[in-house]
Amino acid sequence: MISTSGTERRADGRQLRYQHRRGAIFDAVMAHVLEHGITGLSFRTLAAAVGVSHVTLRHHFGTKDQLLVEILGAIGTRIVIPEQLGADDVEALWRRWNEPGAQRRSQLLFEAYAQAVRHPDEYRGFLDRIVTDWIETIRQHAVQAG
């Protein structure tokens, strides 16, 4: 039994049975998106590419917007900006973002930002959560650098 707000309900066996697949599906989705980007991405084509149904994607991740926010959030947490950021550090940061291992993540973030600017309603979750945090962090570093 699961308690929710003082009431108890039974756990859905189907949800519990397949919950372990979420991580593996997310990893496959991440690999696909890093390779192919997000422009023109649909749940059906993404599901086919990672070997699950679009219903499975919706079950585990909700809407396309929610999935994109989760993907871009995971990528954003991997991009580290040093506490103190001088002019030389900005160039070093740019070089680091363009290293072979990080380049696809950086490309995806910039692609997502471009899509969000063009289609703000479709990418509202991304704009509200990811870009706001990212811009604030960069702003703070720019103020520190003078």
Backbone as JSON Lines, residues from 0, in Angstrom:
{"i":0,"aa":"M","n":[0.83,-1.19,0.0],"ca":[0.0,0.0,0.0],"c":[0.87,1.25,0.0]}
{"i":1,"aa":"I","n":[0.43,2.25,-0.71],"ca":[1.11,3.53,-0.76],"c":[0.21,4.56,-0.11]}
{"i":2,"aa":"S","n":[0.77,5.35,0.77],"ca":[0.0,6.38,1.44],"c":[0.15,7.7,0.69]}
{"i":3,"aa":"T","n":[-0.96,8.34,0.38],"ca":[-0.93,9.64,-0.28],"c":[-1.88,10.56,0.45]}
{"i":4,"aa":"S","n":[-1.34,11.57,1.08],"ca":[-2.13,12.58,1.78],"c":[-3.11,11.95,2.77]}
{"i":5,"aa":"G","n":[-2.64,10.98,3.52],"ca":[-3.49,10.38,4.54],"c":[-4.39,9.28,4.03]}
{"i":6,"aa":"T","n":[-4.48,9.11,2.71],"ca":[-5.28,8.01,2.17],"c":[-4.32,6.94,1.68]}
{"i":7,"aa":"E","n":[-4.81,5.72,1.65],"ca":[-3.97,4.63,1.17],"c":[-4.56,4.06,-0.09]}
{"i":8,"aa":"R","n":[-3.66,3.68,-1.01],"ca":[-4.09,3.02,-2.23],"c":[-3.06,1.96,-2.58]}
{"i":9,"aa":"R","n":[-3.49,1.0,-3.34],"ca":[-2.57,-0.07,-3.76],"c":[-1.65,0.44,-4.86]}
{"i":10,"aa":"A","n":[-0.4,-0.03,-4.82],"ca":[0.53,0.29,-5.9],"c":[0.11,-0.48,-7.14]}
{"i":11,"aa":"D","n":[0.17,0.17,-8.28],"ca":[-0.17,-0.47,-9.55],"c":[0.98,-1.39,-9.94]}
{"i":12,"aa":"G","n":[0.7,-2.68,-10.02],"ca":[1.73,-3.67,-10.34],"c":[2.4,-3.42,-11.68]}
{"i":13,"aa":"R","n":[1.64,-2.91,-12.65],"ca":[2.22,-2.63,-13.97],"c":[3.26,-1.52,-13.87]}
{"i":14,"aa":"Q","n":[2.96,-0.49,-13.08],"ca":[3.92,0.6,-12.92],"c":[5.19,0.1,-12.25]}
{"i":15,"aa":"L","n":[5.03,-0.68,-11.22],"ca":[6.19,-1.2,-10.5],"c":[7.0,-2.16,-11.37]}
{"i":16,"aa":"R","n":[6.31,-2.98,-12.14],"ca":[6.97,-4.0,-12.95],"c":[7.89,-3.39,-14.01]}
{"i":17,"aa":"Y","n":[7.5,-2.26,-14.59],"ca":[8.27,-1.69,-15.69],"c":[9.06,-0.44,-15.31]}
{"i":18,"aa":"Q","n":[8.99,-0.03,-14.06],"ca":[9.69,1.19,-13.64],"c":[11.2,1.08,-13.85]}
{"i":19,"aa":"H","n":[11.75,-0.11,-13.68],"ca":[13.19,-0.3,-13.85],"c":[13.65,0.0,-15.28]}
{"i":20,"aa":"R","n":[12.76,-0.05,-16.24],"ca":[13.11,0.21,-17.64],"c":[13.33,1.68,-17.93]}
{"i":21,"aa":"R","n":[12.82,2.54,-17.08],"ca":[12.89,3.98,-17.34],"c":[14.32,4.45,-17.58]}
{"i":22,"aa":"G","n":[15.24,4.03,-16.73],"ca":[16.64,4.45,-16.87],"c":[17.26,4.01,-18.19]}
{"i":23,"aa":"A","n":[17.0,2.77,-18.57],"ca":[17.55,2.26,-19.83],"c":[16.94,2.98,-21.03]}
{"i":24,"aa":"I","n":[15.64,3.25,-20.96],"ca":[14.97,3.98,-22.04],"c":[15.52,5.4,-22.11]}
{"i":25,"aa":"F","n":[15.69,6.03,-20.96],"ca":[16.22,7.4,-20.94],"c":[17.62,7.44,-21.55]}
{"i":26,"aa":"D","n":[18.46,6.48,-21.21],"ca":[19.81,6.43,-21.78],"c":[19.76,6.3,-23.3]}
{"i":27,"aa":"A","n":[18.85,5.46,-23.81],"ca":[18.71,5.29,-25.26],"c":[18.19,6.57,-25.91]}
{"i":28,"aa":"V","n":[17.23,7.22,-25.27],"ca":[16.7,8.49,-25.77],"c":[17.81,9.53,-25.81]}
{"i":29,"aa":"M","n":[18.59,9.61,-24.73],"ca":[19.68,10.58,-24.66],"c":[20.68,10.35,-25.79]}
{"i":30,"aa":"A","n":[21.07,9.11,-26.0],"ca":[22.03,8.79,-27.06],"c":[21.47,9.2,-28.43]}
{"i":31,"aa":"H","n":[20.2,8.91,-28.66],"ca":[19.58,9.27,-29.94],"c":[19.54,10.79,-30.13]}
{"i":32,"aa":"V","n":[19.12,11.49,-29.12],"ca":[19.0,12.95,-29.22],"c":[20.38,13.59,-29.39]}
{"i":33,"aa":"L","n":[21.38,13.09,-28.7],"ca":[22.73,13.63,-28.87],"c":[23.24,13.4,-30.29]}
{"i":34,"aa":"E","n":[22.87,12.29,-30.87],"ca":[23.32,11.97,-32.23],"c":[22.54,12.74,-33.29]}
{"i":35,"aa":"H","n":[21.22,12.89,-33.1],"ca":[20.36,13.42,-34.16],"c":[19.76,14.79,-33.87]}
{"i":36,"aa":"G","n":[19.87,15.28,-32.65],"ca":[19.29,16.57,-32.31],"c":[17.8,16.48,-32.01]}
{"i":37,"aa":"I","n":[17.19,17.65,-31.84],"ca":[15.77,17.69,-31.46],"c":[14.88,18.34,-32.5]}
{"i":38,"aa":"T","n":[15.47,18.94,-33.53],"ca":[14.66,19.58,-34.56],"c":[13.79,18.54,-35.25]}
{"i":39,"aa":"G","n":[12.5,18.77,-35.26],"ca":[11.56,17.86,-35.89],"c":[11.3,16.57,-35.12]}
{"i":40,"aa":"L","n":[11.75,16.52,-33.89],"ca":[11.6,15.32,-33.07],"c":[10.14,15.08,-32.72]}
{"i":41,"aa":"S","n":[9.69,13.84,-32.87],"ca":[8.34,13.46,-32.43],"c":[8.45,12.23,-31.55]}
{"i":42,"aa":"F","n":[7.44,12.03,-30.71],"ca":[7.44,10.85,-29.84],"c":[7.47,9.56,-30.66]}
{"i":43,"aa":"R","n":[6.73,9.54,-31.75],"ca":[6.65,8.31,-32.54],"c":[8.0,7.96,-33.17]}
{"i":44,"aa":"T","n":[8.66,8.93,-33.78],"ca":[9.96,8.63,-34.41],"c":[11.01,8.32,-33.35]}
{"i":45,"aa":"L","n":[10.96,9.03,-32.23],"ca":[11.91,8.76,-31.15],"c":[11.68,7.37,-30.57]}
{"i":46,"aa":"A","n":[10.43,7.02,-30.35],"ca":[10.1,5.7,-29.81],"c":[10.6,4.6,-30.74]}
{"i":47,"aa":"A","n":[10.35,4.76,-32.02],"ca":[10.8,3.76,-32.99],"c":[12.33,3.64,-32.98]}
{"i":48,"aa":"A","n":[13.01,4.76,-32.86],"ca":[14.47,4.77,-32.87],"c":[15.07,4.05,-31.66]}
{"i":49,"aa":"V","n":[14.39,4.13,-30.52],"ca":[14.93,3.5,-29.3],"c":[14.28,2.15,-29.0]}
{"i":50,"aa":"G","n":[13.36,1.71,-29.87],"ca":[12.8,0.37,-29.74],"c":[11.68,0.2,-28.73]}
{"i":51,"aa":"V","n":[10.91,1.27,-28.5],"ca":[9.74,1.17,-27.63],"c":[8.56,1.84,-28.33]}
{"i":52,"aa":"S","n":[7.38,1.71,-27.77],"ca":[6.22,2.38,-28.36],"c":[6.14,3.82,-27.85]}
{"i":53,"aa":"H","n":[5.41,4.65,-28.6],"ca":[5.23,6.03,-28.14],"c":[4.44,6.07,-26.83]}
{"i":54,"aa":"V","n":[3.59,5.08,-26.63],"ca":[2.82,4.99,-25.38],"c":[3.78,4.75,-24.2]}
{"i":55,"aa":"T","n":[4.8,3.94,-24.42],"ca":[5.79,3.69,-23.37],"c":[6.53,4.98,-23.02]}
{"i":56,"aa":"L","n":[6.9,5.76,-24.04],"ca":[7.56,7.05,-23.76],"c":[6.65,7.96,-22.94]}
{"i":57,"aa":"R","n":[5.39,8.03,-23.33],"ca":[4.44,8.88,-22.59],"c":[4.26,8.38,-21.16]}
{"i":58,"aa":"H","n":[4.23,7.08,-20.99],"ca":[4.06,6.5,-19.66],"c":[5.22,6.9,-18.75]}
{"i":59,"aa":"H","n":[6.43,6.8,-19.26],"ca":[7.6,7.07,-18.43],"c":[7.96,8.55,-18.32]}
{"i":60,"aa":"F","n":[7.66,9.34,-19.36],"ca":[8.17,10.71,-19.39],"c":[7.11,11.79,-19.55]}
{"i":61,"aa":"G","n":[5.86,11.42,-19.71],"ca":[4.81,12.43,-19.85],"c":[4.78,12.99,-21.26]}
{"i":62,"aa":"T","n":[4.85,14.3,-21.36],"ca":[4.79,14.96,-22.66],"c":[6.18,15.08,-23.28]}
{"i":63,"aa":"K","n":[6.21,15.43,-24.54],"ca":[7.48,15.67,-25.22],"c":[8.24,16.8,-24.52]}
{"i":64,"aa":"D","n":[7.52,17.85,-24.13],"ca":[8.14,18.97,-23.42],"c":[8.78,18.51,-22.11]}
{"i":65,"aa":"Q","n":[8.08,17.68,-21.37],"ca":[8.64,17.18,-20.11],"c":[9.89,16.34,-20.35]}
{"i":66,"aa":"L","n":[9.86,15.53,-21.4],"ca":[11.02,14.72,-21.74],"c":[12.2,15.6,-22.15]}
{"i":67,"aa":"L","n":[11.94,16.62,-22.96],"ca":[13.02,17.53,-23.38],"c":[13.62,18.26,-22.18]}
{"i":68,"aa":"V","n":[12.78,18.71,-21.27],"ca":[13.29,19.38,-20.07],"c":[14.18,18.44,-19.28]}
{"i":69,"aa":"E","n":[13.77,17.19,-19.17],"ca":[14.58,16.21,-18.43],"c":[15.91,15.94,-19.14]}
{"i":70,"aa":"I","n":[15.87,15.77,-20.45],"ca":[17.09,15.54,-21.23],"c":[18.03,16.73,-21.1]}
{"i":71,"aa":"L","n":[17.51,17.91,-21.34],"ca":[18.36,19.11,-21.32],"c":[18.82,19.43,-19.9]}
{"i":72,"aa":"G","n":[18.01,19.1,-18.92],"ca":[18.44,19.26,-17.53],"c":[19.6,18.34,-17.2]}
{"i":73,"aa":"A","n":[19.53,17.1,-17.68],"ca":[20.63,16.15,-17.44],"c":[21.9,16.63,-18.12]}
{"i":74,"aa":"I","n":[21.77,17.18,-19.31],"ca":[22.95,17.7,-20.01],"c":[23.47,18.94,-19.3]}
{"i":75,"aa":"G","n":[22.56,19.81,-18.89],"ca":[22.96,21.05,-18.21],"c":[23.72,20.8,-16.93]}
{"i":76,"aa":"T","n":[23.39,19.75,-16.21],"ca":[24.1,19.46,-14.96],"c":[25.52,18.97,-15.22]}
{"i":77,"aa":"R","n":[25.79,18.53,-16.44],"ca":[27.14,18.06,-16.77],"c":[28.05,19.19,-17.23]}
{"i":78,"aa":"I","n":[27.48,20.34,-17.52],"ca":[28.29,21.48,-17.95],"c":[28.64,22.29,-16.72]}
{"i":79,"aa":"V","n":[29.92,22.28,-16.39],"ca":[30.39,22.92,-15.17],"c":[31.01,24.27,-15.52]}
{"i":80,"aa":"I","n":[30.58,25.3,-14.81],"ca":[31.15,26.63,-14.96],"c":[31.91,26.94,-13.69]}
{"i":81,"aa":"P","n":[33.2,27.29,-13.8],"ca":[34.0,27.57,-12.6],"c":[33.41,28.72,-11.77]}
{"i":82,"aa":"E","n":[33.68,28.69,-10.46],"ca":[33.19,29.74,-9.56],"c":[33.69,31.12,-9.98]}
{"i":83,"aa":"Q","n":[34.98,31.26,-10.22],"ca":[35.56,32.52,-10.67],"c":[35.81,32.4,-12.17]}
{"i":84,"aa":"L","n":[35.33,33.35,-12.92],"ca":[35.41,33.25,-14.37],"c":[35.99,34.54,-14.94]}
{"i":85,"aa":"G","n":[37.27,34.5,-15.33],"ca":[37.92,35.64,-15.96],"c":[37.84,35.52,-17.47]}
{"i":86,"aa":"A","n":[38.41,36.52,-18.18],"ca":[38.37,36.53,-19.64],"c":[39.04,35.29,-20.23]}
{"i":87,"aa":"D","n":[40.19,34.89,-19.68],"ca":[40.87,33.69,-20.17],"c":[40.03,32.45,-19.9]}
{"i":88,"aa":"D","n":[39.31,32.46,-18.79],"ca":[38.47,31.32,-18.44],"c":[37.31,31.15,-19.42]}
{"i":89,"aa":"V","n":[36.8,32.26,-19.95],"ca":[35.7,32.19,-20.91],"c":[36.17,31.44,-22.16]}
{"i":90,"aa":"E","n":[37.37,31.77,-22.62],"ca":[37.91,31.06,-23.79],"c":[38.16,29.59,-23.47]}
{"i":91,"aa":"A","n":[38.68,29.32,-22.28],"ca":[38.92,27.93,-21.87],"c":[37.6,27.17,-21.76]}
{"i":92,"aa":"L","n":[36.57,27.84,-21.25],"ca":[35.25,27.22,-21.13],"c":[34.7,26.88,-22.52]}
{"i":93,"aa":"W","n":[34.85,27.82,-23.45],"ca":[34.39,27.58,-24.81],"c":[35.12,26.39,-25.43]}
{"i":94,"aa":"R","n":[36.44,26.32,-25.23],"ca":[37.21,25.18,-25.74],"c":[36.72,23.87,-25.1]}
{"i":95,"aa":"R","n":[36.45,23.9,-23.8],"ca":[35.99,22.7,-23.11],"c":[34.63,22.26,-23.64]}
{"i":96,"aa":"W","n":[33.73,23.22,-23.9],"ca":[32.42,22.88,-24.45],"c":[32.53,22.26,-25.83]}
{"i":97,"aa":"N","n":[33.63,22.54,-26.52],"ca":[33.81,22.02,-27.88],"c":[34.74,20.82,-27.96]}
{"i":98,"aa":"E","n":[35.15,20.27,-26.83],"ca":[35.92,19.03,-26.83],"c":[35.03,17.92,-27.37]}
{"i":99,"aa":"P","n":[35.65,16.9,-27.99],"ca":[34.84,15.83,-28.6],"c":[33.79,15.23,-27.67]}
{"i":100,"aa":"G","n":[34.1,14.99,-26.42],"ca":[33.13,14.38,-25.51],"c":[31.99,15.31,-25.13]}
{"i":101,"aa":"A","n":[32.25,16.6,-25.12],"ca":[31.24,17.57,-24.68],"c":[30.55,18.28,-25.84]}
{"i":102,"aa":"Q","n":[31.11,18.17,-27.02],"ca":[30.61,18.94,-28.16],"c":[29.14,18.65,-28.47]}
{"i":103,"aa":"R","n":[28.76,17.4,-28.47],"ca":[27.36,17.07,-28.79],"c":[26.4,17.63,-27.74]}
{"i":104,"aa":"R","n":[26.8,17.58,-26.47],"ca":[25.94,18.16,-25.42],"c":[25.8,19.66,-25.63]}
{"i":105,"aa":"S","n":[26.9,20.33,-25.94],"ca":[26.85,21.78,-26.18],"c":[25.99,22.09,-27.39]}
{"i":106,"aa":"Q","n":[26.18,21.33,-28.47],"ca":[25.38,21.55,-29.67],"c":[23.9,21.39,-29.38]}
{"i":107,"aa":"L","n":[23.56,20.38,-28.59],"ca":[22.16,20.14,-28.27],"c":[21.57,21.29,-27.45]}
{"i":108,"aa":"L","n":[22.33,21.8,-26.49],"ca":[21.83,22.93,-25.71],"c":[21.6,24.16,-26.59]}
{"i":109,"aa":"F","n":[22.54,24.45,-27.49],"ca":[22.37,25.6,-28.37],"c":[21.23,25.38,-29.37]}
{"i":110,"aa":"E","n":[21.08,24.15,-29.86],"ca":[19.97,23.83,-30.74],"c":[18.64,24.02,-30.01]}
{"i":111,"aa":"A","n":[18.58,23.54,-28.78],"ca":[17.36,23.68,-27.98],"c":[17.03,25.14,-27.73]}
{"i":112,"aa":"Y","n":[18.06,25.93,-27.45],"ca":[17.83,27.35,-27.22],"c":[17.28,28.01,-28.48]}
{"i":113,"aa":"A","n":[17.87,27.69,-29.64],"ca":[17.39,28.26,-30.9],"c":[15.94,27.85,-31.16]}
{"i":114,"aa":"Q","n":[15.61,26.59,-30.92],"ca":[14.23,26.12,-31.1],"c":[13.29,26.84,-30.14]}
{"i":115,"aa":"A","n":[13.74,27.02,-28.91],"ca":[12.91,27.67,-27.89],"c":[12.63,29.12,-28.24]}
{"i":116,"aa":"V","n":[13.61,29.8,-28.81],"ca":[13.41,31.19,-29.22],"c":[12.41,31.26,-30.37]}
{"i":117,"aa":"R","n":[12.48,30.3,-31.28],"ca":[11.56,30.29,-32.42],"c":[10.16,29.83,-32.04]}
{"i":118,"aa":"H","n":[10.08,28.9,-31.1],"ca":[8.8,28.29,-30.72],"c":[8.66,28.32,-29.19]}
{"i":119,"aa":"P","n":[8.52,29.5,-28.6],"ca":[8.52,29.59,-27.14],"c":[7.39,28.82,-26.46]}
{"i":120,"aa":"D","n":[6.24,28.74,-27.09],"ca":[5.13,28.0,-26.46],"c":[5.44,26.5,-26.4]}
{"i":121,"aa":"E","n":[6.04,25.98,-27.45],"ca":[6.36,24.56,-27.5],"c":[7.48,24.19,-26.53]}
{"i":122,"aa":"Y","n":[8.38,25.13,-26.26],"ca":[9.54,24.87,-25.4],"c":[9.46,25.64,-24.09]}
{"i":123,"aa":"R","n":[8.25,25.94,-23.65],"ca":[8.06,26.74,-22.43],"c":[8.76,26.12,-21.23]}
{"i":124,"aa":"G","n":[8.64,24.83,-21.04],"ca":[9.3,24.17,-19.91],"c":[10.8,24.35,-19.94]}
{"i":125,"aa":"F","n":[11.39,24.22,-21.11],"ca":[12.83,24.43,-21.26],"c":[13.2,25.87,-20.94]}
{"i":126,"aa":"L","n":[12.46,26.8,-21.51],"ca":[12.77,28.21,-21.27],"c":[12.63,28.57,-19.8]}
{"i":127,"aa":"D","n":[11.56,28.12,-19.19],"ca":[11.31,28.47,-17.8],"c":[12.34,27.88,-16.85]}
{"i":128,"aa":"R","n":[12.75,26.66,-17.1],"ca":[13.61,25.97,-16.14],"c":[15.09,26.07,-16.49]}
{"i":129,"aa":"I","n":[15.46,25.65,-17.67],"ca":[16.86,25.51,-18.02],"c":[17.49,26.84,-18.39]}
{"i":130,"aa":"V","n":[16.89,27.54,-19.34],"ca":[17.51,28.77,-19.83],"c":[17.59,29.82,-18.74]}
{"i":131,"aa":"T","n":[16.56,29.95,-17.93],"ca":[16.59,30.93,-16.85],"c":[17.76,30.67,-15.91]}
{"i":132,"aa":"D","n":[17.95,29.41,-15.52],"ca":[19.08,29.06,-14.64],"c":[20.41,29.32,-15.33]}
{"i":133,"aa":"W","n":[20.51,28.94,-16.59],"ca":[21.75,29.07,-17.35],"c":[22.12,30.54,-17.52]}
{"i":134,"aa":"I","n":[21.16,31.36,-17.92],"ca":[21.43,32.78,-18.13],"c":[21.79,33.45,-16.81]}
{"i":135,"aa":"E","n":[21.13,33.1,-15.73],"ca":[21.45,33.69,-14.43],"c":[22.87,33.35,-14.01]}
{"i":136,"aa":"T","n":[23.29,32.11,-14.22],"ca":[24.65,31.71,-13.87],"c":[25.67,32.5,-14.68]}
{"i":137,"aa":"I","n":[25.45,32.62,-15.98],"ca":[26.37,33.37,-16.83],"c":[26.36,34.85,-16.44]}
{"i":138,"aa":"R","n":[25.2,35.4,-16.12],"ca":[25.11,36.8,-15.71],"c":[25.93,37.05,-14.45]}
{"i":139,"aa":"Q","n":[25.81,36.15,-13.48],"ca":[26.57,36.3,-12.23],"c":[28.07,36.29,-12.5]}
{"i":140,"aa":"H","n":[28.5,35.39,-13.38],"ca":[29.93,35.33,-13.7],"c":[30.38,36.58,-14.46]}
{"i":141,"aa":"A","n":[29.54,37.09,-15.33],"ca":[29.9,38.3,-16.08],"c":[30.02,39.5,-15.14]}
{"i":142,"aa":"V","n":[29.12,39.6,-14.17],"ca":[29.2,40.69,-13.18],"c":[30.48,40.57,-12.38]}
{"i":143,"aa":"Q","n":[30.84,39.35,-11.97],"ca":[32.07,39.15,-11.21],"c":[33.29,39.53,-12.03]}
{"i":144,"aa":"A","n":[33.25,39.22,-13.33],"ca":[34.4,39.5,-14.19],"c":[34.51,40.99,-14.52]}
{"i":145,"aa":"G","n":[33.43,41.73,-14.31],"ca":[33.46,43.17,-14.57],"c":[33.04,43.44,-15.96]}
